[in-house]
């Protein structure tokens, strides 16, 4: 198993209509590291519905800092 309960990155390839190459996304939760391979990897393949788009106003790093504690999607009130 690969460790890492969260991950952030840029889509390289997607076969989902929800995301395309170049989209910045984060994943937190979904049992990453416990039941699935975690985010401490150069590349990861995950389900599209586990991902949260990073708003353009945030850097990917800032989105990870906010999302690390878990809870809803970024931008939800």
PDB file of N, CA and C in Angstrom:
ATOM      1  N   UNK A   1       0.840  -1.196   0.000  1.00  0.00           N
ATOM      2  CA  UNK A   1       0.000   0.000   0.000  1.00  0.00           C
ATOM      3  C   UNK A   1       0.871   1.240   0.000  1.00  0.00           C
ATOM      4  N   UNK A   2       0.334   2.297  -0.585  1.00  0.00           N
ATOM      5  CA  UNK A   2       0.975   3.606  -0.577  1.00  0.00           C
ATOM      6  C   UNK A   2       0.275   4.453   0.480  1.00  0.00           C
ATOM      7  N   UNK A   3       1.056   5.133   1.317  1.00  0.00           N
ATOM      8  CA  UNK A   3       0.499   5.987   2.359  1.00  0.00           C
ATOM      9  C   UNK A   3      -0.027   7.288   1.783  1.00  0.00           C
ATOM     10  N   UNK A   4      -0.733   8.050   2.608  1.00  0.00           N
ATOM     11  CA  UNK A   4      -1.229   9.368   2.236  1.00  0.00           C
ATOM     12  C   UNK A   4      -2.739   9.419   2.218  1.00  0.00           C
ATOM     13  N   UNK A   5      -3.342  10.075   3.222  1.00  0.00           N
ATOM     14  CA  UNK A   5      -4.803  10.095   3.324  1.00  0.00           C
ATOM     15  C   UNK A   5      -5.438  11.144   2.413  1.00  0.00           C
ATOM     16  N   UNK A   6      -4.666  12.086   1.916  1.00  0.00           N
ATOM     17  CA  UNK A   6      -5.156  13.111   1.004  1.00  0.00           C
ATOM     18  C   UNK A   6      -4.214  13.182  -0.190  1.00  0.00           C
ATOM     19  N   UNK A   7      -4.689  13.788  -1.258  1.00  0.00           N
ATOM     20  CA  UNK A   7      -3.808  14.043  -2.401  1.00  0.00           C
ATOM     21  C   UNK A   7      -4.295  15.277  -3.136  1.00  0.00           C
ATOM     22  N   UNK A   8      -3.400  15.875  -3.890  1.00  0.00           N
ATOM     23  CA  UNK A   8      -3.732  17.023  -4.729  1.00  0.00           C
ATOM     24  C   UNK A   8      -2.909  16.915  -5.994  1.00  0.00           C
ATOM     25  N   UNK A   9      -3.452  17.402  -7.074  1.00  0.00           N
ATOM     26  CA  UNK A   9      -2.687  17.359  -8.299  1.00  0.00           C
ATOM     27  C   UNK A   9      -3.470  17.867  -9.485  1.00  0.00           C
ATOM     28  N   UNK A  10      -2.905  17.627 -10.641  1.00  0.00           N
ATOM     29  CA  UNK A  10      -3.469  18.060 -11.906  1.00  0.00           C
ATOM     30  C   UNK A  10      -3.788  16.828 -12.743  1.00  0.00           C
ATOM     31  N   UNK A  11      -4.956  16.838 -13.337  1.00  0.00           N
ATOM     32  CA  UNK A  11      -5.385  15.710 -14.162  1.00  0.00           C
ATOM     33  C   UNK A  11      -4.458  15.582 -15.370  1.00  0.00           C
ATOM     34  N   UNK A  12      -3.924  14.393 -15.536  1.00  0.00           N
ATOM     35  CA  UNK A  12      -3.119  14.092 -16.710  1.00  0.00           C
ATOM     36  C   UNK A  12      -4.010  13.521 -17.815  1.00  0.00           C
ATOM     37  N   UNK A  13      -4.907  12.601 -17.417  1.00  0.00           N
ATOM     38  CA  UNK A  13      -5.831  11.966 -18.347  1.00  0.00           C
ATOM     39  C   UNK A  13      -7.085  11.585 -17.563  1.00  0.00           C
ATOM     40  N   UNK A  14      -8.237  11.711 -18.178  1.00  0.00           N
ATOM     41  CA  UNK A  14      -9.481  11.319 -17.528  1.00  0.00           C
ATOM     42  C   UNK A  14     -10.420  10.689 -18.540  1.00  0.00           C
ATOM     43  N   UNK A  15     -11.046   9.594 -18.133  1.00  0.00           N
ATOM     44  CA  UNK A  15     -12.093   9.022 -18.982  1.00  0.00           C
ATOM     45  C   UNK A  15     -13.466   9.376 -18.421  1.00  0.00           C
ATOM     46  N   UNK A  16     -13.494  10.348 -17.502  1.00  0.00           N
ATOM     47  CA  UNK A  16     -14.733  10.875 -16.935  1.00  0.00           C
ATOM     48  C   UNK A  16     -15.090  12.169 -17.659  1.00  0.00           C
ATOM     49  N   UNK A  17     -16.369  12.392 -17.869  1.00  0.00           N
ATOM     50  CA  UNK A  17     -16.812  13.651 -18.463  1.00  0.00           C
ATOM     51  C   UNK A  17     -16.712  14.812 -17.477  1.00  0.00           C
ATOM     52  N   UNK A  18     -16.534  14.510 -16.203  1.00  0.00           N
ATOM     53  CA  UNK A  18     -16.494  15.551 -15.178  1.00  0.00           C
ATOM     54  C   UNK A  18     -15.188  16.335 -15.180  1.00  0.00           C
ATOM     55  N   UNK A  19     -14.093  15.715 -15.621  1.00  0.00           N
ATOM     56  CA  UNK A  19     -12.776  16.350 -15.552  1.00  0.00           C
ATOM     57  C   UNK A  19     -12.012  16.140 -16.844  1.00  0.00           C
ATOM     58  N   UNK A  20     -11.122  17.092 -17.111  1.00  0.00           N
ATOM     59  CA  UNK A  20     -10.284  16.971 -18.298  1.00  0.00           C
ATOM     60  C   UNK A  20      -8.837  17.271 -17.930  1.00  0.00           C
ATOM     61  N   UNK A  21      -7.953  16.976 -18.831  1.00  0.00           N
ATOM     62  CA  UNK A  21      -6.535  17.209 -18.627  1.00  0.00           C
ATOM     63  C   UNK A  21      -6.298  18.664 -18.232  1.00  0.00           C
ATOM     64  N   UNK A  22      -5.491  18.862 -17.182  1.00  0.00           N
ATOM     65  CA  UNK A  22      -5.174  20.206 -16.704  1.00  0.00           C
ATOM     66  C   UNK A  22      -5.997  20.669 -15.521  1.00  0.00           C
ATOM     67  N   UNK A  23      -7.139  20.013 -15.235  1.00  0.00           N
ATOM     68  CA  UNK A  23      -7.928  20.390 -14.060  1.00  0.00           C
ATOM     69  C   UNK A  23      -7.139  20.137 -12.788  1.00  0.00           C
ATOM     70  N   UNK A  24      -7.217  21.076 -11.829  1.00  0.00           N
ATOM     71  CA  UNK A  24      -6.567  20.894 -10.528  1.00  0.00           C
ATOM     72  C   UNK A  24      -7.605  20.362  -9.553  1.00  0.00           C
ATOM     73  N   UNK A  25      -7.238  19.310  -8.827  1.00  0.00           N
ATOM     74  CA  UNK A  25      -8.184  18.621  -7.953  1.00  0.00           C
ATOM     75  C   UNK A  25      -7.535  18.222  -6.644  1.00  0.00           C
ATOM     76  N   UNK A  26      -8.367  18.015  -5.621  1.00  0.00           N
ATOM     77  CA  UNK A  26      -7.907  17.419  -4.370  1.00  0.00           C
ATOM     78  C   UNK A  26      -8.814  16.247  -4.037  1.00  0.00           C
ATOM     79  N   UNK A  27      -8.302  15.352  -3.254  1.00  0.00           N
ATOM     80  CA  UNK A  27      -9.063  14.230  -2.711  1.00  0.00           C
ATOM     81  C   UNK A  27      -8.751  14.180  -1.232  1.00  0.00           C
ATOM     82  N   UNK A  28      -9.780  14.147  -0.413  1.00  0.00           N
ATOM     83  CA  UNK A  28      -9.550  13.894   1.007  1.00  0.00           C
ATOM     84  C   UNK A  28     -10.604  12.930   1.510  1.00  0.00           C
ATOM     85  N   UNK A  29     -10.120  11.978   2.255  1.00  0.00           N
ATOM     86  CA  UNK A  29     -11.005  10.941   2.765  1.00  0.00           C
ATOM     87  C   UNK A  29     -11.095   9.762   1.814  1.00  0.00           C
ATOM     88  N   UNK A  30     -12.299   9.205   1.723  1.00  0.00           N
ATOM     89  CA  UNK A  30     -12.586   8.050   0.878  1.00  0.00           C
ATOM     90  C   UNK A  30     -11.698   6.854   1.207  1.00  0.00           C
ATOM     91  N   UNK A  31     -11.230   6.778   2.433  1.00  0.00           N
ATOM     92  CA  UNK A  31     -10.423   5.653   2.923  1.00  0.00           C
ATOM     93  C   UNK A  31      -9.099   5.505   2.180  1.00  0.00           C
ATOM     94  N   UNK A  32      -8.624   6.598   1.587  1.00  0.00           N
ATOM     95  CA  UNK A  32      -7.298   6.563   0.978  1.00  0.00           C
ATOM     96  C   UNK A  32      -6.303   6.186   2.069  1.00  0.00           C
ATOM     97  N   UNK A  33      -5.404   5.363   1.760  1.00  0.00           N
ATOM     98  CA  UNK A  33      -4.359   4.815   2.629  1.00  0.00           C
ATOM     99  C   UNK A  33      -4.857   3.627   3.453  1.00  0.00           C
ATOM    100  N   UNK A  34      -6.118   3.598   3.818  1.00  0.00           N
ATOM    101  CA  UNK A  34      -6.616   2.474   4.621  1.00  0.00           C
ATOM    102  C   UNK A  34      -7.178   1.356   3.746  1.00  0.00           C
ATOM    103  N   UNK A  35      -8.069   1.706   2.825  1.00  0.00           N
ATOM    104  CA  UNK A  35      -8.683   0.698   1.964  1.00  0.00           C
ATOM    105  C   UNK A  35      -8.247   0.824   0.506  1.00  0.00           C
ATOM    106  N   UNK A  36      -7.657   1.964   0.165  1.00  0.00           N
ATOM    107  CA  UNK A  36      -7.197   2.222  -1.202  1.00  0.00           C
ATOM    108  C   UNK A  36      -5.780   2.778  -1.128  1.00  0.00           C
ATOM    109  N   UNK A  37      -5.075   2.753  -2.232  1.00  0.00           N
ATOM    110  CA  UNK A  37      -3.737   3.313  -2.265  1.00  0.00           C
ATOM    111  C   UNK A  37      -3.819   4.800  -1.964  1.00  0.00           C
ATOM    112  N   UNK A  38      -2.872   5.301  -1.187  1.00  0.00           N
ATOM    113  CA  UNK A  38      -2.885   6.696  -0.753  1.00  0.00           C
ATOM    114  C   UNK A  38      -2.244   7.663  -1.728  1.00  0.00           C
ATOM    115  N   UNK A  39      -2.157   8.910  -1.297  1.00  0.00           N
ATOM    116  CA  UNK A  39      -1.733   9.998  -2.162  1.00  0.00           C
ATOM    117  C   UNK A  39      -0.255  10.300  -2.212  1.00  0.00           C
ATOM    118  N   UNK A  40       0.574   9.589  -1.467  1.00  0.00           N
ATOM    119  CA  UNK A  40       2.011   9.850  -1.508  1.00  0.00           C
ATOM    120  C   UNK A  40       2.639   9.093  -2.668  1.00  0.00           C
ATOM    121  N   UNK A  41       2.291   9.526  -3.850  1.00  0.00           N
ATOM    122  CA  UNK A  41       2.759   8.868  -5.064  1.00  0.00           C
ATOM    123  C   UNK A  41       2.950   9.917  -6.149  1.00  0.00           C
ATOM    124  N   UNK A  42       3.717   9.593  -7.157  1.00  0.00           N
ATOM    125  CA  UNK A  42       3.902  10.502  -8.287  1.00  0.00           C
ATOM    126  C   UNK A  42       2.602  10.631  -9.082  1.00  0.00           C
ATOM    127  N   UNK A  43       1.863   9.527  -9.187  1.00  0.00           N
ATOM    128  CA  UNK A  43       0.605   9.502  -9.929  1.00  0.00           C
ATOM    129  C   UNK A  43      -0.402   8.658  -9.171  1.00  0.00           C
ATOM    130  N   UNK A  44      -1.681   8.967  -9.376  1.00  0.00           N
ATOM    131  CA  UNK A  44      -2.739   8.192  -8.735  1.00  0.00           C
ATOM    132  C   UNK A  44      -3.909   8.073  -9.704  1.00  0.00           C
ATOM    133  N   UNK A  45      -4.578   6.952  -9.638  1.00  0.00           N
ATOM    134  CA  UNK A  45      -5.803   6.753 -10.407  1.00  0.00           C
ATOM    135  C   UNK A  45      -6.919   6.542  -9.403  1.00  0.00           C
ATOM    136  N   UNK A  46      -7.908   7.450  -9.425  1.00  0.00           N
ATOM    137  CA  UNK A  46      -8.988   7.416  -8.442  1.00  0.00           C
ATOM    138  C   UNK A  46     -10.324   7.637  -9.145  1.00  0.00           C
ATOM    139  N   UNK A  47     -11.385   7.378  -8.419  1.00  0.00           N
ATOM    140  CA  UNK A  47     -12.733   7.600  -8.956  1.00  0.00           C
ATOM    141  C   UNK A  47     -13.014   9.090  -9.062  1.00  0.00           C
ATOM    142  N   UNK A  48     -13.632   9.498 -10.137  1.00  0.00           N
ATOM    143  CA  UNK A  48     -13.935  10.914 -10.376  1.00  0.00           C
ATOM    144  C   UNK A  48     -14.835  11.494  -9.291  1.00  0.00           C
ATOM    145  N   UNK A  49     -15.766  10.697  -8.768  1.00  0.00           N
ATOM    146  CA  UNK A  49     -16.683  11.241  -7.760  1.00  0.00           C
ATOM    147  C   UNK A  49     -16.034  11.426  -6.394  1.00  0.00           C
ATOM    148  N   UNK A  50     -14.796  11.037  -6.232  1.00  0.00           N
ATOM    149  CA  UNK A  50     -14.053  11.284  -4.992  1.00  0.00           C
ATOM    150  C   UNK A  50     -13.341  12.632  -5.020  1.00  0.00           C
ATOM    151  N   UNK A  51     -13.283  13.268  -6.173  1.00  0.00           N
ATOM    152  CA  UNK A  51     -12.446  14.443  -6.356  1.00  0.00           C
ATOM    153  C   UNK A  51     -13.192  15.749  -6.139  1.00  0.00           C
ATOM    154  N   UNK A  52     -12.449  16.758  -5.713  1.00  0.00           N
ATOM    155  CA  UNK A  52     -12.974  18.094  -5.472  1.00  0.00           C
ATOM    156  C   UNK A  52     -12.172  19.066  -6.335  1.00  0.00           C
ATOM    157  N   UNK A  53     -12.834  19.815  -7.206  1.00  0.00           N
ATOM    158  CA  UNK A  53     -12.113  20.797  -8.012  1.00  0.00           C
ATOM    159  C   UNK A  53     -11.515  21.896  -7.121  1.00  0.00           C
ATOM    160  N   UNK A  54     -10.330  22.354  -7.470  1.00  0.00           N
ATOM    161  CA  UNK A  54      -9.687  23.457  -6.746  1.00  0.00           C
ATOM    162  C   UNK A  54     -10.154  24.761  -7.395  1.00  0.00           C
ATOM    163  N   UNK A  55     -10.798  25.654  -6.615  1.00  0.00           N
ATOM    164  CA  UNK A  55     -11.231  26.942  -7.165  1.00  0.00           C
ATOM    165  C   UNK A  55     -10.039  27.747  -7.689  1.00  0.00           C
ATOM    166  N   UNK A  56     -10.246  28.517  -8.741  1.00  0.00           N
ATOM    167  CA  UNK A  56      -9.156  29.280  -9.348  1.00  0.00           C
ATOM    168  C   UNK A  56      -8.535  30.284  -8.383  1.00  0.00           C
ATOM    169  N   UNK A  57      -9.278  30.712  -7.357  1.00  0.00           N
ATOM    170  CA  UNK A  57      -8.754  31.678  -6.385  1.00  0.00           C
ATOM    171  C   UNK A  57      -7.742  31.049  -5.420  1.00  0.00           C
ATOM    172  N   UNK A  58      -7.645  29.723  -5.395  1.00  0.00           N
ATOM    173  CA  UNK A  58      -6.737  29.034  -4.472  1.00  0.00           C
ATOM    174  C   UNK A  58      -5.607  28.343  -5.223  1.00  0.00           C
ATOM    175  N   UNK A  59      -4.454  28.301  -4.581  1.00  0.00           N
ATOM    176  CA  UNK A  59      -3.396  27.439  -5.090  1.00  0.00           C
ATOM    177  C   UNK A  59      -3.741  26.013  -4.685  1.00  0.00           C
ATOM    178  N   UNK A  60      -3.158  25.051  -5.363  1.00  0.00           N
ATOM    179  CA  UNK A  60      -3.387  23.652  -5.003  1.00  0.00           C
ATOM    180  C   UNK A  60      -2.902  23.400  -3.583  1.00  0.00           C
ATOM    181  N   UNK A  61      -1.774  23.986  -3.217  1.00  0.00           N
ATOM    182  CA  UNK A  61      -1.238  23.824  -1.866  1.00  0.00           C
ATOM    183  C   UNK A  61      -2.224  24.353  -0.821  1.00  0.00           C
ATOM    184  N   UNK A  62      -2.788  25.532  -1.041  1.00  0.00           N
ATOM    185  CA  UNK A  62      -3.737  26.118  -0.088  1.00  0.00           C
ATOM    186  C   UNK A  62      -4.992  25.250   0.018  1.00  0.00           C
ATOM    187  N   UNK A  63      -5.441  24.717  -1.095  1.00  0.00           N
ATOM    188  CA  UNK A  63      -6.612  23.839  -1.076  1.00  0.00           C
ATOM    189  C   UNK A  63      -6.347  22.606  -0.230  1.00  0.00           C
ATOM    190  N   UNK A  64      -5.144  22.064  -0.285  1.00  0.00           N
ATOM    191  CA  UNK A  64      -4.792  20.903   0.541  1.00  0.00           C
ATOM    192  C   UNK A  64      -4.790  21.263   2.017  1.00  0.00           C
ATOM    193  N   UNK A  65      -4.288  22.431   2.347  1.00  0.00           N
ATOM    194  CA  UNK A  65      -4.251  22.860   3.748  1.00  0.00           C
ATOM    195  C   UNK A  65      -5.674  22.975   4.293  1.00  0.00           C
ATOM    196  N   UNK A  66      -6.558  23.562   3.525  1.00  0.00           N
ATOM    197  CA  UNK A  66      -7.952  23.717   3.948  1.00  0.00           C
ATOM    198  C   UNK A  66      -8.637  22.358   4.033  1.00  0.00           C
ATOM    199  N   UNK A  67      -8.417  21.506   3.046  1.00  0.00           N
ATOM    200  CA  UNK A  67      -9.126  20.237   2.954  1.00  0.00           C
ATOM    201  C   UNK A  67      -8.609  19.142   3.855  1.00  0.00           C
ATOM    202  N   UNK A  68      -7.451  19.319   4.434  1.00  0.00           N
ATOM    203  CA  UNK A  68      -6.830  18.242   5.200  1.00  0.00           C
ATOM    204  C   UNK A  68      -7.674  17.789   6.387  1.00  0.00           C
ATOM    205  N   UNK A  69      -8.483  18.665   6.946  1.00  0.00           N
ATOM    206  CA  UNK A  69      -9.292  18.289   8.103  1.00  0.00           C
ATOM    207  C   UNK A  69     -10.572  17.558   7.704  1.00  0.00           C
ATOM    208  N   UNK A  70     -10.860  17.480   6.426  1.00  0.00           N
ATOM    209  CA  UNK A  70     -12.058  16.798   5.952  1.00  0.00           C
ATOM    210  C   UNK A  70     -13.245  17.754   5.906  1.00  0.00           C
ATOM    211  N   UNK A  71     -14.400  17.213   5.593  1.00  0.00           N
ATOM    212  CA  UNK A  71     -15.588  18.055   5.486  1.00  0.00           C
ATOM    213  C   UNK A  71     -15.884  18.370   4.035  1.00  0.00           C
ATOM    214  N   UNK A  72     -16.986  18.987   3.753  1.00  0.00           N
ATOM    215  CA  UNK A  72     -17.570  19.189   2.438  1.00  0.00           C
ATOM    216  C   UNK A  72     -16.653  19.604   1.308  1.00  0.00           C
ATOM    217  N   UNK A  73     -17.246  19.920   0.218  1.00  0.00           N
ATOM    218  CA  UNK A  73     -16.498  20.340  -0.961  1.00  0.00           C
ATOM    219  C   UNK A  73     -16.089  21.796  -0.806  1.00  0.00           C
ATOM    220  N   UNK A  74     -14.936  22.143  -1.369  1.00  0.00           N
ATOM    221  CA  UNK A  74     -14.477  23.520  -1.327  1.00  0.00           C
ATOM    222  C   UNK A  74     -15.500  24.409  -2.004  1.00  0.00           C
ATOM    223  N   UNK A  75     -15.809  25.521  -1.379  1.00  0.00           N
ATOM    224  CA  UNK A  75     -16.761  26.461  -1.951  1.00  0.00           C
ATOM    225  C   UNK A  75     -18.179  26.259  -1.451  1.00  0.00           C
ATOM    226  N   UNK A  76     -18.489  25.133  -0.840  1.00  0.00           N
ATOM    227  CA  UNK A  76     -19.824  24.931  -0.269  1.00  0.00           C
ATOM    228  C   UNK A  76     -19.987  25.808   0.955  1.00  0.00           C
ATOM    229  N   UNK A  77     -21.191  26.313   1.169  1.00  0.00           N
ATOM    230  CA  UNK A  77     -21.424  27.084   2.380  1.00  0.00           C
ATOM    231  C   UNK A  77     -22.216  26.293   3.381  1.00  0.00           C
TER     232      UNK A  77
END
